[in-house]
CSV table of C-alpha atoms in Angstrom, one decimal:
chain,number,residue,atom,x,y,z
A,1,UNK,CA,6.2,-10.6,17.0
A,2,UNK,CA,7.0,-14.4,16.1
A,3,UNK,CA,10.1,-15.9,15.0
A,4,UNK,CA,8.6,-17.0,11.6
A,5,UNK,CA,8.8,-13.1,11.3
A,6,UNK,CA,12.6,-13.3,10.4
A,7,UNK,CA,12.1,-15.5,7.7
A,8,UNK,CA,10.0,-14.3,5.3
A,9,UNK,CA,11.1,-16.5,2.0
A,10,UNK,CA,10.8,-19.8,3.7
A,11,UNK,CA,7.7,-18.8,5.1
A,12,UNK,CA,5.7,-16.4,3.4
A,13,UNK,CA,2.1,-15.2,4.9
A,14,UNK,CA,-1.1,-16.3,3.6
A,15,UNK,CA,-2.5,-12.8,4.3
A,16,UNK,CA,-5.7,-11.9,5.3
A,17,UNK,CA,-8.3,-14.3,5.5
A,18,UNK,CA,-11.6,-13.8,3.5
A,19,UNK,CA,-13.4,-12.4,6.5
A,20,UNK,CA,-10.3,-10.3,7.7
A,21,UNK,CA,-10.0,-8.8,4.0
A,22,UNK,CA,-13.6,-7.6,4.2
A,23,UNK,CA,-13.0,-6.5,7.7
A,24,UNK,CA,-10.0,-4.4,6.2
A,25,UNK,CA,-12.4,-3.3,3.5
A,26,UNK,CA,-15.2,-2.3,4.8
A,27,UNK,CA,-14.4,-1.7,8.7
A,28,UNK,CA,-16.5,-4.5,9.6
A,29,UNK,CA,-16.8,-8.0,9.6
A,30,UNK,CA,-19.6,-9.5,7.7
A,31,UNK,CA,-22.6,-10.6,9.9
A,32,UNK,CA,-22.4,-14.4,9.2
A,33,UNK,CA,-18.4,-14.1,10.3
A,34,UNK,CA,-19.3,-13.0,13.9
A,35,UNK,CA,-21.6,-16.1,14.1
A,36,UNK,CA,-20.1,-18.1,16.8
A,37,UNK,CA,-21.7,-21.0,15.6
A,38,UNK,CA,-19.9,-21.1,11.6
A,39,UNK,CA,-17.8,-23.4,11.3
A,40,UNK,CA,-14.1,-22.7,10.4
A,41,UNK,CA,-12.5,-25.8,8.9
A,42,UNK,CA,-13.8,-28.9,9.2
A,43,UNK,CA,-11.0,-30.6,11.2
A,44,UNK,CA,-10.9,-27.1,13.5
A,45,UNK,CA,-13.7,-26.4,16.2
A,46,UNK,CA,-12.9,-23.1,18.4
A,47,UNK,CA,-13.1,-24.3,22.4
A,48,UNK,CA,-16.1,-23.7,23.7
A,49,UNK,CA,-13.9,-21.5,26.7
A,50,UNK,CA,-12.3,-19.9,24.9
A,51,UNK,CA,-14.6,-16.6,25.2
A,52,UNK,CA,-14.0,-16.6,28.9
A,53,UNK,CA,-10.0,-18.1,28.5
A,54,UNK,CA,-9.6,-15.4,26.7
A,55,UNK,CA,-11.1,-12.8,28.6
A,56,UNK,CA,-9.5,-13.9,32.3
A,57,UNK,CA,-6.2,-13.8,30.3
A,58,UNK,CA,-7.1,-10.2,29.2
A,59,UNK,CA,-8.5,-9.1,32.3
A,60,UNK,CA,-5.2,-10.3,33.8
A,61,UNK,CA,-3.1,-8.7,32.2
A,62,UNK,CA,-4.9,-5.4,32.4
A,63,UNK,CA,-4.3,-5.8,36.2
A,64,UNK,CA,-0.7,-6.1,35.5
A,65,UNK,CA,-0.4,-3.5,33.3
A,66,UNK,CA,-2.7,-1.0,35.7
A,67,UNK,CA,-0.1,-2.3,39.1
A,68,UNK,CA,2.7,-1.9,37.2
A,69,UNK,CA,2.1,1.8,35.7
A,70,UNK,CA,0.8,2.8,39.6
A,71,UNK,CA,4.2,1.7,40.5
A,72,UNK,CA,6.0,3.6,37.7
A,73,UNK,CA,7.7,6.0,40.2
A,74,UNK,CA,8.9,3.5,42.7
A,75,UNK,CA,12.2,3.9,41.4
A,76,UNK,CA,14.0,7.5,40.6
A,77,UNK,CA,16.4,6.8,37.6
A,78,UNK,CA,19.6,8.6,38.8
A,79,UNK,CA,20.7,11.5,37.5
A,80,UNK,CA,24.3,10.3,37.1
A,81,UNK,CA,22.6,7.4,34.5
A,82,UNK,CA,22.1,10.5,32.9
A,83,UNK,CA,25.3,12.0,32.5
A,84,UNK,CA,27.1,8.9,32.3
A,85,UNK,CA,25.8,8.0,28.8
A,86,UNK,CA,26.3,11.4,26.5
A,87,UNK,CA,25.4,11.4,22.9
A,88,UNK,CA,28.7,12.4,20.5
A,89,UNK,CA,29.2,15.5,18.9
A,90,UNK,CA,26.6,16.5,16.0
A,91,UNK,CA,28.8,17.3,13.0
A,92,UNK,CA,28.5,21.0,12.8
A,93,UNK,CA,27.1,21.5,9.0
A,94,UNK,CA,24.4,18.3,9.7
A,95,UNK,CA,21.6,21.1,9.7
A,96,UNK,CA,22.8,22.5,6.4
A,97,UNK,CA,23.1,19.0,4.6
A,98,UNK,CA,20.3,18.0,5.7
A,99,UNK,CA,18.1,20.6,4.8
A,100,UNK,CA,19.4,21.1,1.8
A,101,UNK,CA,19.0,17.6,0.7
A,102,UNK,CA,15.4,18.2,1.8
A,103,UNK,CA,15.4,21.1,-0.6
A,104,UNK,CA,16.1,19.2,-3.2
A,105,UNK,CA,13.7,16.7,-2.5
A,106,UNK,CA,11.4,19.0,-3.0
A,107,UNK,CA,12.9,20.5,-6.0
A,108,UNK,CA,12.5,16.7,-7.5
A,109,UNK,CA,9.1,16.3,-6.1
A,110,UNK,CA,8.1,19.2,-7.7
A,111,UNK,CA,9.9,18.4,-11.0
A,112,UNK,CA,7.7,15.2,-11.1
A,113,UNK,CA,5.1,16.7,-10.3
A,114,UNK,CA,5.4,19.0,-13.3
A,115,UNK,CA,6.3,16.0,-15.8
A,116,UNK,CA,3.2,14.1,-14.4
A,117,UNK,CA,0.6,17.0,-15.3
A,118,UNK,CA,2.4,17.4,-18.7
A,119,UNK,CA,1.9,13.9,-19.2
A,120,UNK,CA,-1.9,14.0,-18.0
A,121,UNK,CA,-2.1,17.4,-20.0
A,122,UNK,CA,-0.7,15.2,-23.1
A,123,UNK,CA,-2.8,12.8,-22.5
A,124,UNK,CA,-6.1,15.0,-22.5
A,125,UNK,CA,-5.2,16.0,-25.6
A,126,UNK,CA,-4.8,12.2,-26.7
A,127,UNK,CA,-8.3,12.0,-25.8
A,128,UNK,CA,-9.9,14.8,-27.5
A,129,UNK,CA,-8.3,14.3,-30.5
A,130,UNK,CA,-9.5,10.9,-30.6
A,131,UNK,CA,-13.3,11.9,-29.7
A,132,UNK,CA,-12.6,14.1,-32.4
A,133,UNK,CA,-11.1,11.2,-34.7
A,134,UNK,CA,-14.6,9.4,-33.4
A,135,UNK,CA,-17.3,12.2,-34.1
A,136,UNK,CA,-16.2,11.9,-37.6
A,137,UNK,CA,-16.0,8.7,-38.1
A,138,UNK,CA,-19.6,7.1,-39.3
A,139,UNK,CA,-19.8,3.9,-40.9
A,140,UNK,CA,-21.0,3.7,-44.9
A,141,UNK,CA,-24.5,4.2,-46.1
A,142,UNK,CA,-26.5,1.6,-47.1
A,143,UNK,CA,-29.1,1.5,-49.2
A,144,UNK,CA,-32.4,1.9,-47.5
A,145,UNK,CA,-34.1,-0.9,-48.9
A,146,UNK,CA,-31.1,-3.5,-49.2
A,147,UNK,CA,-32.7,-6.2,-47.0
A,148,UNK,CA,-35.5,-6.1,-47.9
A,149,UNK,CA,-34.2,-6.3,-51.8
A,150,UNK,CA,-31.7,-8.5,-51.0
A,151,UNK,CA,-34.1,-11.0,-49.9
A,152,UNK,CA,-36.2,-11.0,-52.5
A,153,UNK,CA,-33.8,-11.3,-54.5
A,154,UNK,CA,-32.0,-14.4,-53.1
A,155,UNK,CA,-35.4,-15.7,-53.0
A,156,UNK,CA,-36.5,-15.4,-56.3
A,157,UNK,CA,-33.5,-14.3,-58.5
A,158,UNK,CA,-29.9,-14.0,-57.3
A,159,UNK,CA,-29.1,-11.1,-60.4
A,160,UNK,CA,-31.4,-9.2,-58.3
A,161,UNK,CA,-28.2,-8.4,-56.2
A,162,UNK,CA,-26.6,-5.4,-57.0
A,163,UNK,CA,-23.1,-4.3,-55.3
A,164,UNK,CA,-23.2,-1.4,-52.5
A,165,UNK,CA,-22.4,1.9,-54.0
A,166,UNK,CA,-18.5,3.1,-53.6
A,167,UNK,CA,-17.7,5.1,-50.8
A,168,UNK,CA,-17.6,8.9,-51.1
A,169,UNK,CA,-13.9,10.0,-51.9
A,170,UNK,CA,-13.9,11.4,-48.3
A,171,UNK,CA,-13.7,7.7,-46.9
A,172,UNK,CA,-11.6,6.0,-49.5
A,173,UNK,CA,-8.1,4.9,-48.9
A,174,UNK,CA,-8.0,3.6,-44.7
A,175,UNK,CA,-11.9,3.2,-45.4
A,176,UNK,CA,-11.4,1.4,-47.9
A,177,UNK,CA,-9.2,-0.9,-46.9
A,178,UNK,CA,-10.9,-1.7,-43.7
A,179,UNK,CA,-14.3,-2.6,-46.0
A,180,UNK,CA,-11.9,-4.8,-47.8
A,181,UNK,CA,-10.8,-6.5,-44.8
A,182,UNK,CA,-14.1,-7.2,-43.4
A,183,UNK,CA,-14.8,-8.7,-46.7
A,184,UNK,CA,-12.5,-11.2,-46.6
A,185,UNK,CA,-13.0,-11.8,-42.8
A,186,UNK,CA,-16.9,-12.0,-43.4
A,187,UNK,CA,-16.5,-14.1,-46.5
A,188,UNK,CA,-14.1,-17.1,-45.1
A,189,UNK,CA,-16.8,-16.6,-42.0
A,190,UNK,CA,-19.7,-17.1,-44.1
A,191,UNK,CA,-17.9,-19.5,-46.9
A,192,UNK,CA,-17.9,-22.0,-43.7
A,193,UNK,CA,-21.6,-21.5,-42.8
A,194,UNK,CA,-22.5,-21.7,-46.3
A,195,UNK,CA,-22.0,-25.3,-45.8
A,196,UNK,CA,-23.8,-25.9,-42.6
A,197,UNK,CA,-26.4,-23.9,-43.7
A,198,UNK,CA,-27.0,-26.2,-46.6
A,199,UNK,CA,-26.6,-28.8,-44.8
A,200,UNK,CA,-29.3,-28.0,-42.7
A,201,UNK,CA,-31.9,-26.4,-45.0
A,202,UNK,CA,-31.1,-30.2,-46.4
A,203,UNK,CA,-32.6,-31.4,-43.3
A,204,UNK,CA,-35.5,-29.2,-42.7
A,205,UNK,CA,-36.7,-28.1,-46.5
A,206,UNK,CA,-38.3,-31.0,-48.5
A,207,UNK,CA,-39.0,-28.9,-51.7
A,208,UNK,CA,-36.0,-26.8,-54.1
A,209,UNK,CA,-33.2,-25.6,-52.0
A,210,UNK,CA,-31.9,-22.4,-52.7
A,211,UNK,CA,-28.4,-21.0,-51.8
A,212,UNK,CA,-28.3,-20.6,-48.5
A,213,UNK,CA,-27.8,-17.1,-46.8
A,214,UNK,CA,-25.1,-15.9,-44.5
A,215,UNK,CA,-24.9,-13.1,-42.2
A,216,UNK,CA,-22.4,-11.3,-40.0
A,217,UNK,CA,-22.9,-8.5,-37.7
A,218,UNK,CA,-22.5,-7.0,-34.2
A,219,UNK,CA,-25.2,-7.5,-31.1
A,220,UNK,CA,-26.3,-4.4,-29.0
A,221,UNK,CA,-22.6,-5.8,-26.8
A,222,UNK,CA,-20.7,-4.8,-30.2
A,223,UNK,CA,-20.2,-9.2,-30.0
A,224,UNK,CA,-19.8,-10.3,-33.7
A,225,UNK,CA,-21.9,-13.2,-34.5
A,226,UNK,CA,-22.9,-14.7,-37.0
A,227,UNK,CA,-25.9,-16.8,-38.8
A,228,UNK,CA,-26.7,-18.6,-41.9
A,229,UNK,CA,-30.2,-19.2,-43.5
A,230,UNK,CA,-31.7,-20.8,-46.2
A,231,UNK,CA,-34.0,-18.5,-47.9
A,232,UNK,CA,-37.1,-20.4,-47.8
A,233,UNK,CA,-40.3,-18.5,-47.4
A,234,UNK,CA,-40.8,-18.8,-43.6
A,235,UNK,CA,-36.6,-18.4,-43.0
A,236,UNK,CA,-37.0,-15.1,-45.0
A,237,UNK,CA,-39.7,-13.8,-43.0
A,238,UNK,CA,-38.5,-14.6,-40.2
A,239,UNK,CA,-35.1,-12.6,-41.0
A,240,UNK,CA,-37.4,-9.8,-42.4
A,241,UNK,CA,-39.3,-9.4,-39.2
A,242,UNK,CA,-36.4,-9.4,-36.9
A,243,UNK,CA,-34.7,-7.4,-39.6
A,244,UNK,CA,-37.4,-4.6,-39.6
A,245,UNK,CA,-36.4,-3.0,-36.7
A,246,UNK,CA,-32.3,-4.6,-35.4
A,247,UNK,CA,-30.8,-5.5,-38.9
A,248,UNK,CA,-28.9,-3.3,-41.1
A,249,UNK,CA,-26.9,-4.7,-44.4
A,250,UNK,CA,-23.2,-3.8,-43.5
A,251,UNK,CA,-21.5,-5.5,-45.9
A,252,UNK,CA,-23.0,-7.5,-49.1
A,253,UNK,CA,-20.2,-9.9,-50.4
A,254,UNK,CA,-21.5,-10.7,-54.4
A,255,UNK,CA,-19.2,-13.2,-54.9
A,256,UNK,CA,-20.2,-15.7,-52.7
A,257,UNK,CA,-24.5,-13.9,-52.9
A,258,UNK,CA,-24.2,-13.2,-49.1
A,259,UNK,CA,-25.2,-10.5,-47.0
A,260,UNK,CA,-23.6,-9.2,-44.4
A,261,UNK,CA,-25.6,-8.2,-41.8
A,262,UNK,CA,-25.1,-5.4,-38.7
A,263,UNK,CA,-27.3,-5.9,-35.5
A,264,UNK,CA,-27.5,-2.6,-33.9
B,1,UNK,CA,10.1,19.6,24.9
B,2,UNK,CA,8.7,22.9,23.8
B,3,UNK,CA,7.2,22.6,20.3
B,4,UNK,CA,7.8,24.7,17.5
B,5,UNK,CA,5.3,27.0,17.0
B,6,UNK,CA,2.3,26.9,14.6
B,7,UNK,CA,3.5,29.7,12.5
B,8,UNK,CA,6.4,27.8,11.5
B,9,UNK,CA,5.1,24.4,11.0
B,10,UNK,CA,2.5,26.0,8.5
B,11,UNK,CA,5.5,27.5,6.5
B,12,UNK,CA,7.3,24.8,6.3
B,13,UNK,CA,4.6,22.7,4.6
B,14,UNK,CA,4.0,25.3,2.0
B,15,UNK,CA,8.0,24.8,1.2
B,16,UNK,CA,9.4,27.6,3.0
B,17,UNK,CA,13.1,26.7,3.5
B,18,UNK,CA,13.7,28.9,6.3
B,19,UNK,CA,11.1,27.1,8.2
B,20,UNK,CA,12.0,23.9,7.0
B,21,UNK,CA,16.0,24.3,8.5
B,22,UNK,CA,14.4,26.1,11.6
B,23,UNK,CA,12.8,22.5,12.6
B,24,UNK,CA,15.7,20.6,11.4
B,25,UNK,CA,17.6,23.0,14.1
B,26,UNK,CA,15.2,22.7,17.0
B,27,UNK,CA,14.8,18.7,16.3
B,28,UNK,CA,18.2,17.1,15.6
B,29,UNK,CA,19.6,17.5,18.8
B,30,UNK,CA,17.0,15.5,20.6
B,31,UNK,CA,16.3,12.9,17.9
B,32,UNK,CA,19.9,12.4,17.0
B,33,UNK,CA,20.6,11.4,21.0
B,34,UNK,CA,17.2,9.7,21.0
B,35,UNK,CA,18.5,7.3,17.7
B,36,UNK,CA,21.6,6.5,19.5
B,37,UNK,CA,20.7,5.8,23.2
B,38,UNK,CA,18.2,3.7,21.3
B,39,UNK,CA,20.5,1.8,18.9
B,40,UNK,CA,23.5,1.8,20.8
B,41,UNK,CA,27.1,3.0,19.9
B,42,UNK,CA,27.4,0.2,17.1
B,43,UNK,CA,25.5,2.4,15.0
B,44,UNK,CA,27.8,5.7,15.9
B,45,UNK,CA,29.3,6.0,12.7
B,46,UNK,CA,25.4,5.7,11.1
B,47,UNK,CA,23.5,7.8,13.6
B,48,UNK,CA,23.6,11.0,11.4
B,49,UNK,CA,22.9,9.3,8.5
B,50,UNK,CA,19.6,7.5,9.7
B,51,UNK,CA,18.7,11.1,11.2
B,52,UNK,CA,18.6,12.5,8.2
B,53,UNK,CA,16.7,9.8,6.6
B,54,UNK,CA,14.4,10.6,9.3
B,55,UNK,CA,13.9,14.0,8.4
B,56,UNK,CA,13.9,13.1,5.1
B,57,UNK,CA,10.6,11.3,6.2
B,58,UNK,CA,9.3,13.9,8.3
B,59,UNK,CA,9.5,16.2,5.3
B,60,UNK,CA,7.6,14.2,2.7
B,61,UNK,CA,4.7,13.9,5.2
B,62,UNK,CA,5.0,16.9,6.5
B,63,UNK,CA,1.5,18.4,4.8
B,64,UNK,CA,-0.2,15.6,6.6
B,65,UNK,CA,0.5,16.5,9.9
B,66,UNK,CA,-3.0,18.4,11.4
B,67,UNK,CA,-2.2,21.2,14.3
B,68,UNK,CA,-5.6,20.7,15.1
B,69,UNK,CA,-5.7,17.0,16.0
B,70,UNK,CA,-3.3,18.1,19.7
B,71,UNK,CA,-0.7,16.4,19.2
B,72,UNK,CA,2.8,18.4,19.1
B,73,UNK,CA,4.9,18.6,16.5
B,74,UNK,CA,7.5,17.5,18.1
B,75,UNK,CA,5.8,13.8,19.5
B,76,UNK,CA,4.4,13.3,16.1
B,77,UNK,CA,8.4,13.8,14.4
B,78,UNK,CA,8.7,11.4,17.4
B,79,UNK,CA,6.7,8.8,15.9
B,80,UNK,CA,9.2,9.1,12.7
B,81,UNK,CA,12.3,8.1,14.9
B,82,UNK,CA,10.6,5.7,16.4
B,83,UNK,CA,9.5,3.8,13.5
B,84,UNK,CA,12.6,4.0,11.7
B,85,UNK,CA,14.4,3.0,14.9
B,86,UNK,CA,11.8,0.1,15.1
B,87,UNK,CA,12.7,-0.6,11.2
B,88,UNK,CA,16.4,-0.4,11.6
B,89,UNK,CA,16.6,-3.3,14.4
B,90,UNK,CA,14.0,-5.6,12.2
B,91,UNK,CA,16.2,-5.2,9.5
B,92,UNK,CA,19.7,-6.0,11.7
B,93,UNK,CA,17.8,-8.7,13.2
B,94,UNK,CA,16.6,-10.2,10.0
B,95,UNK,CA,20.6,-10.1,8.8
B,96,UNK,CA,21.5,-11.3,12.1
B,97,UNK,CA,19.1,-13.4,13.5
B,98,UNK,CA,20.3,-17.2,14.4
B,99,UNK,CA,18.7,-20.1,16.1
B,100,UNK,CA,20.5,-19.0,19.0
B,101,UNK,CA,17.5,-16.0,20.0
B,102,UNK,CA,16.2,-16.2,23.3
B,103,UNK,CA,12.4,-15.1,24.1
B,104,UNK,CA,11.0,-12.4,26.7
B,105,UNK,CA,8.6,-14.0,28.9
B,106,UNK,CA,7.4,-10.5,29.6
B,107,UNK,CA,7.3,-8.6,26.2
B,108,UNK,CA,6.6,-11.9,23.9
B,109,UNK,CA,9.7,-9.8,21.8
B,110,UNK,CA,12.7,-11.9,20.0
B,111,UNK,CA,15.8,-10.9,21.2
B,112,UNK,CA,18.9,-10.4,19.6
B,113,UNK,CA,22.2,-11.4,21.6
B,114,UNK,CA,24.0,-8.4,21.8
B,115,UNK,CA,27.4,-8.9,19.3
B,116,UNK,CA,28.6,-6.2,21.8
B,117,UNK,CA,29.0,-7.6,24.8
B,118,UNK,CA,32.0,-9.7,22.7
B,119,UNK,CA,33.8,-6.5,22.0
B,120,UNK,CA,33.8,-4.6,25.0
B,121,UNK,CA,37.3,-3.2,23.9
B,122,UNK,CA,35.6,-1.5,20.8
B,123,UNK,CA,33.2,0.3,22.7
B,124,UNK,CA,33.5,3.9,22.5
B,125,UNK,CA,32.2,5.5,25.9
B,126,UNK,CA,33.8,7.6,28.1
B,127,UNK,CA,32.5,6.2,31.5
B,128,UNK,CA,32.8,2.8,32.8
B,129,UNK,CA,28.6,3.1,33.9
B,130,UNK,CA,28.4,4.7,30.6
B,131,UNK,CA,29.5,1.5,29.0
B,132,UNK,CA,27.4,-0.8,31.7
B,133,UNK,CA,24.1,1.9,30.7
B,134,UNK,CA,24.3,1.0,27.5
B,135,UNK,CA,24.6,-2.8,27.7
B,136,UNK,CA,21.7,-2.6,30.3
B,137,UNK,CA,19.7,-0.7,27.9
B,138,UNK,CA,20.5,-3.2,25.1
B,139,UNK,CA,19.3,-5.8,26.7
B,140,UNK,CA,15.5,-4.3,27.1
B,141,UNK,CA,12.9,-4.8,24.9
B,142,UNK,CA,12.9,-2.5,22.0
B,143,UNK,CA,9.4,-0.9,23.7
B,144,UNK,CA,10.6,-0.6,27.3
B,145,UNK,CA,14.0,0.9,26.0
B,146,UNK,CA,12.2,3.7,23.5
B,147,UNK,CA,10.0,4.2,26.3
B,148,UNK,CA,13.0,4.7,28.9
B,149,UNK,CA,15.6,6.6,26.3
B,150,UNK,CA,11.9,9.3,25.6
B,151,UNK,CA,11.5,9.9,29.1
B,152,UNK,CA,14.3,9.6,31.1
B,153,UNK,CA,16.3,11.0,28.6
B,154,UNK,CA,14.3,12.9,26.4
B,155,UNK,CA,11.6,14.1,28.7
B,156,UNK,CA,8.7,13.0,27.3
B,157,UNK,CA,5.3,13.2,29.1
B,158,UNK,CA,3.6,9.7,29.7
B,159,UNK,CA,0.9,11.3,26.9
B,160,UNK,CA,3.1,12.0,23.9
B,161,UNK,CA,5.2,8.5,24.4
B,162,UNK,CA,2.4,6.9,24.4
B,163,UNK,CA,1.3,8.6,21.1
B,164,UNK,CA,4.2,8.2,19.9
B,165,UNK,CA,4.6,3.8,20.6
B,166,UNK,CA,0.5,3.6,19.3
B,167,UNK,CA,-0.3,2.2,23.5
B,168,UNK,CA,-2.1,4.3,26.7
B,169,UNK,CA,-0.6,6.0,29.0
B,170,UNK,CA,-1.0,2.9,31.3
B,171,UNK,CA,1.0,0.8,28.9
B,172,UNK,CA,3.9,3.5,28.9
B,173,UNK,CA,4.3,3.4,32.5
B,174,UNK,CA,3.7,-0.3,32.7
B,175,UNK,CA,6.6,-0.9,30.5
B,176,UNK,CA,8.7,2.2,32.1
B,177,UNK,CA,8.1,0.4,35.5
B,178,UNK,CA,9.5,-3.4,33.9
B,179,UNK,CA,12.3,-1.0,32.0
B,180,UNK,CA,13.7,0.9,35.4
B,181,UNK,CA,13.6,-2.3,37.6
B,182,UNK,CA,15.4,-4.1,35.0
B,183,UNK,CA,17.9,-1.5,35.2
B,184,UNK,CA,17.9,-1.3,38.7
B,185,UNK,CA,18.7,-4.7,38.6
B,186,UNK,CA,21.0,-4.8,36.0
B,187,UNK,CA,23.3,-1.4,36.9
B,188,UNK,CA,23.5,-2.0,41.0
B,189,UNK,CA,26.6,-3.6,41.5
B,190,UNK,CA,27.8,-0.5,40.0
B,191,UNK,CA,25.6,1.9,41.5
B,192,UNK,CA,26.7,0.3,45.4
B,193,UNK,CA,30.6,0.9,44.0
B,194,UNK,CA,29.7,4.9,42.9
B,195,UNK,CA,31.1,4.0,39.1
């Protein structure tokens, strides 16, 4: 115990070191932390004789304790020391008061326990409800040949694009609004990419440059990504190959002649 | 101290009110006496509240007591007494410590000057020797004082005190030896006069 313990606000404890924290967490030090040759800090070195001097002090302390312990009965405490220093009378109702308080604390704890159990039960139900919602939710069906059809149409005639079939009645409402929001966001993101795609297409394609295609989708980690490309023969083939197994059309944006692609 | 029977403890662990009352009934007197002698008469008005807090802590944790570990229930309870009393001293020290602290070279502890020394007329002690004993006890380090009170006033054996204090029996005996030497030195004049 040190005097600094009395001034916690002025001298906040720095807490255990990394090595000590590891020892506390794992019940042992890491082997590298036990290496005596490992430096602690640039300007700090352990004294070469630290182990010897520490051991000397420990042994001296142990010897002193053993010597004092051997003499514990040297002095017999006089009986009058006990009688001359009595304790005050205890309130007659002390036991009853404490017993009542303990019972009250028990009931309160039980009440909190019941409350916690009820909360857990509610959470379980909410979770079950959520699972049911997820189980009943599925993304809209997409025309099986959408990718190929879209890419072919873009390569040849943009009039070949057609809108995604309307959502089934059961998915109207919230799903429709969600799709609309996604469409707007996709359009905005794609619009920016169209400009980029135009620039890139102009740089790398010497022939006639059709309008670029922008896509927006999620990768395997469900991270939203966007892509744009000019539908030249090589880029179309590339996207077709990539999309063969992994790409599924998500939302076509006919107004911009764009296709939103979702990566599964 | 005779210990409580296992059945009573297990009933209390199960929440039985009568068993809980039995434990309080059996242990409250030695606990209050230990608190009073350890903290001193300046805490006289608070001793029962402190004891009550200790019982609340004990019963909050009573499910953790394992009779098969070989430690007596009363000894286990005394660990709560010791820890709670030390916490009180620590909090008191945080409030009252000034630059005038002195170091106990032997124990490496910081001792706060006892304010009671300046207020002898306000003490409520039966005899002059009683007052001197209290003063002398207050001058001991906390570990020595607790060991002395548990051994000489409450009659705990060395093994139990070692369990309560979390040290070896040898260390307990060493502290007791130091405590008795210090008390003998401080109280010798009063012993000669027969108090």
